[in-house]
Coordinates of C-alpha atoms in Angstrom, one line a residue:
A907 CA 12.9 -39.7 4.1
A908 CA 15.7 -38.3 2.1
G909 CA 13.7 -35.3 1.3
A910 CA 12.6 -34.8 5.0
A911 CA 16.2 -35.1 5.9
G912 CA 17.3 -32.5 3.5
A913 CA 14.6 -30.1 4.5
G914 CA 15.6 -30.4 8.1
A915 CA 19.2 -29.7 7.4
G916 CA 18.1 -26.5 5.5
A917 CA 16.1 -25.3 8.4
G918 CA 19.0 -25.7 10.8
A919 CA 21.3 -23.8 8.6
G920 CA 18.9 -21.0 8.2
A921 CA 18.6 -20.7 12.0
G922 CA 22.3 -20.7 12.6
A923 CA 22.6 -17.9 10.0
S924 CA 20.1 -15.9 12.0
E925 CA 21.9 -16.2 15.1
E926 CA 25.1 -15.2 13.5
V927 CA 23.6 -12.0 12.2
G928 CA 21.8 -11.2 15.5
Y929 CA 25.3 -11.5 17.3
G930 CA 27.0 -9.3 14.8
M931 CA 24.4 -6.6 15.2
G932 CA 24.9 -6.7 19.1
E933 CA 28.7 -6.4 18.7
L934 CA 28.4 -3.6 16.4
L935 CA 26.0 -1.7 18.8
V936 CA 28.4 -2.1 21.6
E937 CA 31.4 -0.8 19.6
V938 CA 29.3 2.2 18.5
V939 CA 28.5 2.9 22.2
V940 CA 32.1 2.7 23.1
L941 CA 33.2 5.0 20.3
L942 CA 30.6 7.6 21.4
L943 CA 31.9 7.4 25.0
K944 CA 35.4 7.6 23.9
G945 CA 34.5 10.6 21.8
F946 CA 32.7 12.3 24.6
L947 CA 35.7 11.7 27.0
V948 CA 38.1 13.1 24.4
S949 CA 35.8 16.2 24.0
V950 CA 35.7 16.8 27.8
D951 CA 39.4 16.4 27.9
L952 CA 40.0 18.8 25.2
L953 CA 37.6 21.3 26.8
L954 CA 39.5 21.0 30.1
L955 CA 42.9 21.6 28.4
A956 CA 41.2 24.7 26.7
V957 CA 40.0 26.2 29.9
Q958 CA 42.9 25.2 32.0
P959 CA 44.7 28.5 31.5
V960 CA 41.6 30.5 32.3
M961 CA 41.1 28.4 35.6
Q962 CA 44.7 29.2 36.5
K963 CA 44.1 32.9 36.0
L964 CA 40.9 32.8 38.1
G965 CA 42.9 30.9 40.9
D966 CA 45.7 33.4 40.9
L967 CA 43.2 36.3 41.1
R968 CA 41.4 34.7 43.9
R969 CA 44.6 34.0 45.8
S970 CA 45.9 37.4 45.3
W971 CA 42.5 38.9 46.3
G972 CA 42.6 36.9 49.5
V973 CA 46.3 38.0 50.3
R974 CA 45.3 41.6 49.5
N975 CA 42.2 41.2 51.8
I976 CA 44.5 39.7 54.6
L977 CA 46.9 42.5 54.3
H978 CA 44.3 45.0 54.3
L979 CA 42.8 43.5 57.6
K980 CA 46.3 43.4 59.1
K981 CA 46.8 47.0 58.0
E982 CA 43.6 47.9 59.7
E983 CA 44.6 46.2 62.7
K984 CA 47.9 48.1 62.8
K985 CA 45.9 51.4 62.8
K986 CA 44.2 50.6 66.1
K987 CA 45.4 52.9 68.6
K988 CA 47.1 51.8 71.8
V989 CA 45.6 53.2 75.0
V990 CA 47.3 52.8 78.5
V991 CA 45.0 53.4 81.5
I992 CA 46.9 53.8 84.7
G993 CA 44.4 53.1 87.6
A994 CA 41.5 50.5 87.7
S995 CA 39.1 52.3 89.9
F996 CA 35.6 53.9 88.8
A997 CA 37.0 56.2 86.1
G998 CA 39.8 54.0 84.9
L999 CA 37.4 51.0 84.4
E1000 CA 34.6 53.0 82.9
A1001 CA 37.0 54.7 80.5
S1002 CA 38.5 51.5 79.5
R1003 CA 35.2 49.8 78.9
H1004 CA 34.4 52.6 76.4
L1005 CA 37.9 52.8 74.7
S1006 CA 38.2 49.2 74.4
K1007 CA 35.6 49.3 71.7
H1008 CA 38.0 51.4 69.5
A1009 CA 41.5 50.8 70.8
E1010 CA 43.8 48.3 72.3
V1011 CA 43.5 48.9 76.0
T1012 CA 46.2 48.1 78.7
I1013 CA 45.2 48.7 82.2
I1014 CA 47.9 49.2 84.8
E1015 CA 46.9 48.7 88.4
E1016 CA 49.0 48.0 91.6
R1017 CA 46.4 45.5 92.9
S1018 CA 44.8 42.4 91.4
F1019 CA 41.3 43.3 92.7
F1020 CA 38.6 45.9 92.6
E1021 CA 37.2 47.3 95.8
Y1022 CA 34.0 49.3 96.1
T1023 CA 35.5 52.1 98.2
P1024 CA 32.2 53.9 99.2
G1025 CA 31.1 50.8 101.2
V1026 CA 34.4 50.0 103.1
L1027 CA 33.6 51.8 106.3
R1028 CA 31.3 48.8 107.1
C1029 CA 34.2 46.8 107.1
F1030 CA 35.8 48.3 110.3
V1031 CA 32.7 46.6 112.3
D1032 CA 32.0 43.8 109.9
P1033 CA 35.4 42.6 108.1
Q1034 CA 33.6 39.9 106.3
H1035 CA 31.6 42.6 104.5
F1036 CA 34.8 43.1 102.3
Y1037 CA 34.0 40.0 100.3
S1038 CA 30.7 41.7 99.1
L1039 CA 32.7 44.6 97.9
A1040 CA 35.6 43.2 96.3
C1041 CA 36.2 41.1 93.2
S1042 CA 39.2 40.1 90.8
L1043 CA 40.0 42.5 88.0
H1044 CA 38.6 41.2 84.7
L1045 CA 37.5 43.4 81.9
P1046 CA 37.9 41.7 78.5
P1047 CA 39.2 42.5 75.9
C1048 CA 41.5 44.9 78.1
Q1049 CA 44.8 43.5 79.1
I1050 CA 45.4 44.1 82.8
V1051 CA 49.1 44.4 84.2
T1052 CA 49.6 44.3 87.9
G1053 CA 52.5 46.7 88.9
H1054 CA 53.6 50.1 90.0
V1055 CA 54.2 53.0 87.4
T1056 CA 57.6 54.5 88.0
D1057 CA 57.8 56.8 84.9
V1058 CA 55.6 58.0 82.0
Q1059 CA 57.7 58.9 78.9
A1060 CA 56.5 60.4 75.6
K1061 CA 55.4 57.1 74.0
Q1062 CA 55.7 54.5 76.8
V1063 CA 55.1 53.7 80.5
V1064 CA 57.6 52.2 82.8
V1065 CA 56.1 49.6 85.2
E1066 CA 57.9 47.9 88.1
F1067 CA 56.3 44.6 89.2
D1068 CA 57.2 41.5 91.3
H1069 CA 58.1 38.3 89.5
G1070 CA 59.0 35.3 91.9
G1071 CA 60.1 37.7 94.5
E1072 CA 62.3 39.7 92.2
K1073 CA 61.6 43.2 91.0
Q1074 CA 61.3 43.5 87.3
V1075 CA 60.7 46.5 84.8
R1076 CA 58.7 46.6 81.9
E1077 CA 58.1 49.2 79.2
I1078 CA 54.6 49.4 77.7
P1079 CA 54.1 51.5 74.6
F1080 CA 51.1 53.8 74.0
D1081 CA 49.4 56.2 71.7
Y1082 CA 47.4 57.6 74.3
C1083 CA 47.8 57.4 78.1
L1084 CA 45.0 58.0 80.7
L1085 CA 46.1 58.8 84.2
A1086 CA 43.1 57.7 86.5
M1087 CA 45.1 57.1 89.6
G1088 CA 42.3 58.8 91.8
S1089 CA 42.6 59.8 95.4
S1090 CA 43.7 58.2 98.5
Y1091 CA 43.1 58.4 102.3
N1092 CA 45.4 58.1 105.2
G1093 CA 44.5 54.9 107.1
A1094 CA 42.8 51.6 105.9
I1095 CA 40.2 53.2 103.7
R1096 CA 42.1 52.8 100.6
P1097 CA 44.5 49.7 100.1
R1098 CA 48.2 50.3 100.6
R1099 CA 50.7 49.4 97.9
E1100 CA 51.5 46.2 99.8
E1101 CA 47.8 45.0 99.7
K1102 CA 48.2 43.5 96.2
T1103 CA 45.8 40.6 96.7
M1104 CA 42.2 40.2 98.2
S1105 CA 43.6 37.9 100.9
C1106 CA 46.1 40.6 102.2
R1107 CA 43.3 43.1 102.1
A1108 CA 40.9 41.0 104.1
M1109 CA 43.6 40.6 106.8
T1110 CA 43.8 44.4 107.0
W1111 CA 40.1 44.5 107.8
M1112 CA 40.4 41.7 110.4
H1113 CA 43.1 43.6 112.1
E1114 CA 41.1 47.0 112.1
N1115 CA 38.2 45.3 113.5
S1116 CA 40.2 43.6 116.2
K1117 CA 41.7 46.9 117.3
L1118 CA 38.3 48.5 117.4
Q1119 CA 36.7 45.6 119.5
Q1120 CA 39.3 46.0 122.2
A1121 CA 39.2 49.8 122.3
P1122 CA 36.8 51.3 124.9
S1123 CA 36.3 54.5 123.0
A1124 CA 37.1 56.0 119.6
L1125 CA 37.6 59.4 118.3
V1126 CA 36.6 60.6 114.8
V1127 CA 38.0 63.8 113.5
G1128 CA 36.1 65.5 110.7
A1129 CA 32.3 65.5 110.1
G1130 CA 32.1 65.1 106.4
L1131 CA 30.4 62.2 104.8
V1132 CA 33.2 59.7 105.7
G1133 CA 33.5 60.9 109.3
V1134 CA 29.8 61.0 110.0
E1135 CA 29.3 57.5 108.4
L1136 CA 32.2 55.9 110.4
A1137 CA 31.0 57.2 113.7
A1138 CA 27.5 56.0 112.8
E1139 CA 28.9 52.5 112.0
I1140 CA 30.8 52.1 115.3
I1141 CA 28.0 53.4 117.5
A1142 CA 25.4 51.1 115.8
V1143 CA 27.4 48.0 116.3
Y1144 CA 29.1 48.8 119.5
P1145 CA 26.4 50.9 121.4
S1146 CA 28.5 50.9 124.7
K1147 CA 31.6 52.2 123.2
R1148 CA 32.3 56.1 123.9
V1149 CA 32.3 57.6 120.3
T1150 CA 33.4 61.4 119.9
L1151 CA 33.0 63.3 116.8
V1152 CA 35.2 66.5 116.4
Y1153 CA 35.1 68.9 113.6
G1154 CA 36.0 72.5 112.7
T1155 CA 32.8 73.6 111.1
Q1156 CA 29.5 74.7 112.5
D1157 CA 27.5 71.7 111.1
V1158 CA 28.1 68.2 109.7
C1159 CA 28.2 67.2 106.1
K1160 CA 27.9 70.6 104.5
E1161 CA 27.3 69.0 101.2
L1162 CA 23.8 67.9 102.4
P1163 CA 20.8 70.0 102.7
P1164 CA 19.7 71.4 106.2
P1165 CA 17.0 68.8 106.9
A1166 CA 19.5 66.1 106.3
R1167 CA 22.1 67.7 108.4
A1168 CA 19.6 68.2 111.3
Y1169 CA 18.5 64.4 111.1
I1170 CA 22.2 63.3 111.3
R1171 CA 22.8 65.5 114.4
T1172 CA 19.7 64.1 116.1
W1173 CA 20.4 60.5 115.0
L1174 CA 24.0 60.6 116.6
K1175 CA 23.0 62.5 119.7
E1176 CA 20.2 59.9 120.6
R1177 CA 22.8 57.0 120.4
G1178 CA 25.2 58.8 122.7
V1179 CA 27.9 60.1 120.4
I1180 CA 29.7 63.1 121.8
I1181 CA 29.6 66.1 119.2
K1182 CA 32.1 68.9 119.5
S1183 CA 31.5 71.2 116.7
D1184 CA 33.5 74.2 115.6
R1185 CA 36.5 72.8 117.3
R1186 CA 39.8 72.6 115.3
V1187 CA 42.5 70.1 116.0
S1188 CA 46.0 71.6 116.6
D1189 CA 48.0 68.6 117.3
F1190 CA 48.0 64.8 117.9
R1191 CA 50.1 63.3 120.4
G1192 CA 49.9 59.4 120.4
D1193 CA 46.4 58.6 121.6
E1194 CA 45.7 62.2 122.5
C1195 CA 44.1 64.9 120.3
V1196 CA 44.8 68.4 121.3
L1197 CA 42.1 71.0 120.2
D1198 CA 42.7 74.7 119.4
D1199 CA 41.4 75.9 122.8
G1200 CA 43.9 73.7 124.6
Q1201 CA 41.6 71.0 125.6
T1202 CA 42.9 67.5 125.2
L1203 CA 40.8 64.5 124.2
Q1204 CA 42.1 61.0 124.8
A1205 CA 41.2 57.8 122.9
P1206 CA 42.9 54.6 122.1
L1207 CA 41.7 54.9 118.7
I1208 CA 41.7 58.1 116.8
Y1209 CA 40.3 58.1 113.0
R1210 CA 41.4 61.2 111.0
Y1211 CA 41.2 61.0 107.3
S1212 CA 42.1 63.4 104.6
V1213 CA 41.9 62.9 100.9
S1214 CA 45.1 63.4 98.7
P1215 CA 46.3 62.3 95.2
T1216 CA 47.2 58.7 95.0
N1217 CA 50.6 59.5 93.5
R1218 CA 52.0 62.9 94.6
H1219 CA 54.7 62.4 92.0
L1220 CA 52.2 62.6 89.4
S1221 CA 53.5 65.9 88.0
S1222 CA 56.9 64.6 87.6
L1223 CA 55.7 61.7 85.5
I1224 CA 54.5 64.0 82.7
P1225 CA 57.0 64.6 80.0
P1226 CA 57.6 68.4 80.0
S1227 CA 57.7 68.4 76.3
S1228 CA 54.4 66.8 75.9
R1229 CA 51.1 68.8 75.3
F1230 CA 48.4 67.8 77.6
L1231 CA 45.2 69.5 78.9
A1232 CA 43.3 68.4 82.2
V1233 CA 39.8 69.3 82.2
G1234 CA 36.8 68.2 84.5
V1235 CA 33.2 68.2 83.4
S1236 CA 30.0 67.8 85.2
D1237 CA 28.7 65.2 82.9
P1238 CA 30.0 61.9 83.8
T1239 CA 30.6 60.7 80.3
L1240 CA 33.4 60.9 78.0
A1241 CA 33.6 64.5 76.7
V1242 CA 35.3 65.4 73.5
I1243 CA 37.3 68.8 73.8
P1244 CA 39.4 70.0 70.8
C1245 CA 42.9 70.9 72.0
R1246 CA 44.0 74.0 69.9
R1247 CA 46.8 75.1 72.4
S1248 CA 48.6 74.2 75.4
L1249 CA 47.1 75.4 78.6
K1250 CA 48.8 75.5 82.0
V1251 CA 47.5 73.5 84.7
K1252 CA 48.0 74.3 88.4
K1253 CA 50.9 72.6 89.9
Q1254 CA 49.1 69.9 92.2
L1255 CA 47.0 67.4 90.1
L1256 CA 44.2 66.3 92.3
P1257 CA 41.9 63.4 92.4
C1258 CA 40.0 62.1 89.3
S1259 CA 36.4 63.0 88.6
T1260 CA 35.4 62.7 85.1
C1261 CA 37.3 61.7 81.9
C1262 CA 38.1 63.9 78.8
F1263 CA 39.4 62.8 75.5
L1264 CA 41.7 65.3 73.8
P1265 CA 42.3 64.8 70.1
G1266 CA 45.9 65.5 69.0
C1267 CA 47.1 65.2 72.6
P1268 CA 49.1 62.2 73.7
F1269 CA 47.6 62.2 77.2
F1270 CA 44.3 61.7 79.0
L1271 CA 43.8 63.4 82.4
L1272 CA 41.2 63.4 85.0
L1273 CA 40.8 66.3 87.4
F1274 CA 38.3 68.3 89.3
S1275 CA 37.2 71.2 87.3
Q1276 CA 37.6 73.8 90.0
F1277 CA 41.4 73.2 89.8
I1278 CA 41.5 74.3 86.2
D1279 CA 41.7 78.0 85.1
P1280 CA 38.3 78.8 83.8
Q1281 CA 39.6 81.5 81.5
A1282 CA 42.2 79.3 80.2
C1283 CA 39.5 76.6 79.3
R1284 CA 37.6 79.1 77.3

């Protein structure tokens, strides 16, 4: 029994020693792993400390490159030329659309809307037709300023506009200025300066239609495209009215070929329009029209239209010290014409037709080609 007890005690002591050795090995393994991790972290820390100056240099370079790039972009933006376009009809809007791709374009127009002038004669007989011909001015990215140009200086345009019922003046700088004010007609064909909004213009057409409805007869002076179309509009809608067409030439619409002119004459005569050809008007007296042979024609409504420059003070707007050239071309696209010398333009600047870009000159101008000296243009 004593021997068995001694053997049991020896076996228990051996088992305890084995457990102690196993625990010591595990603790040592943990300490080794901790040391390895600490060594790795210290190595990473030393590496980061070593590359920190390099990273700072790279960051500084990146920031400086970004600043230089921004400054370069701003410099490029500053180089973009400023173009002021006076007038927002066909020529002005078309030129602005092309120029806005290469320059900062500001459009100055007296009205806040665009009206399709070739279709307005229908509005005399159908005032609601105006809303099919007009729309608000909107041509991004161009800036549109509503106002009246009072002066064109060497590098800026002076614009007068209404602000809360008060007249104010604004100066708009430019590198180039495009004068695209076009032509105007007496009467209601083109909007007056007071008709700044579509509602005001619509009221004008309502008034013109009311006068036409109440008048038993109408007299149209001139048998060009405008006069013939107006007479046709009136007789087509009001066939019972007495419509007289008076003109000083031998035939209507001299711009058209003979078959077209013959068709117009026949169409008007079949509908009862009284045609007095080769008869010039010598005087107007209220509702009377006096012809060159002394005959007097009477009508409560007399329509006589003649084309003229929109701004007769256009010549005075041009600074005398500025070099500019006005050229009309047959191609309705922008024509690039080198300007090597100042050329004289006839005194009266007439309605716009086509647009010309003149390098080296501070102005754009639009004119009919027949009013430019052909020898000077060469």
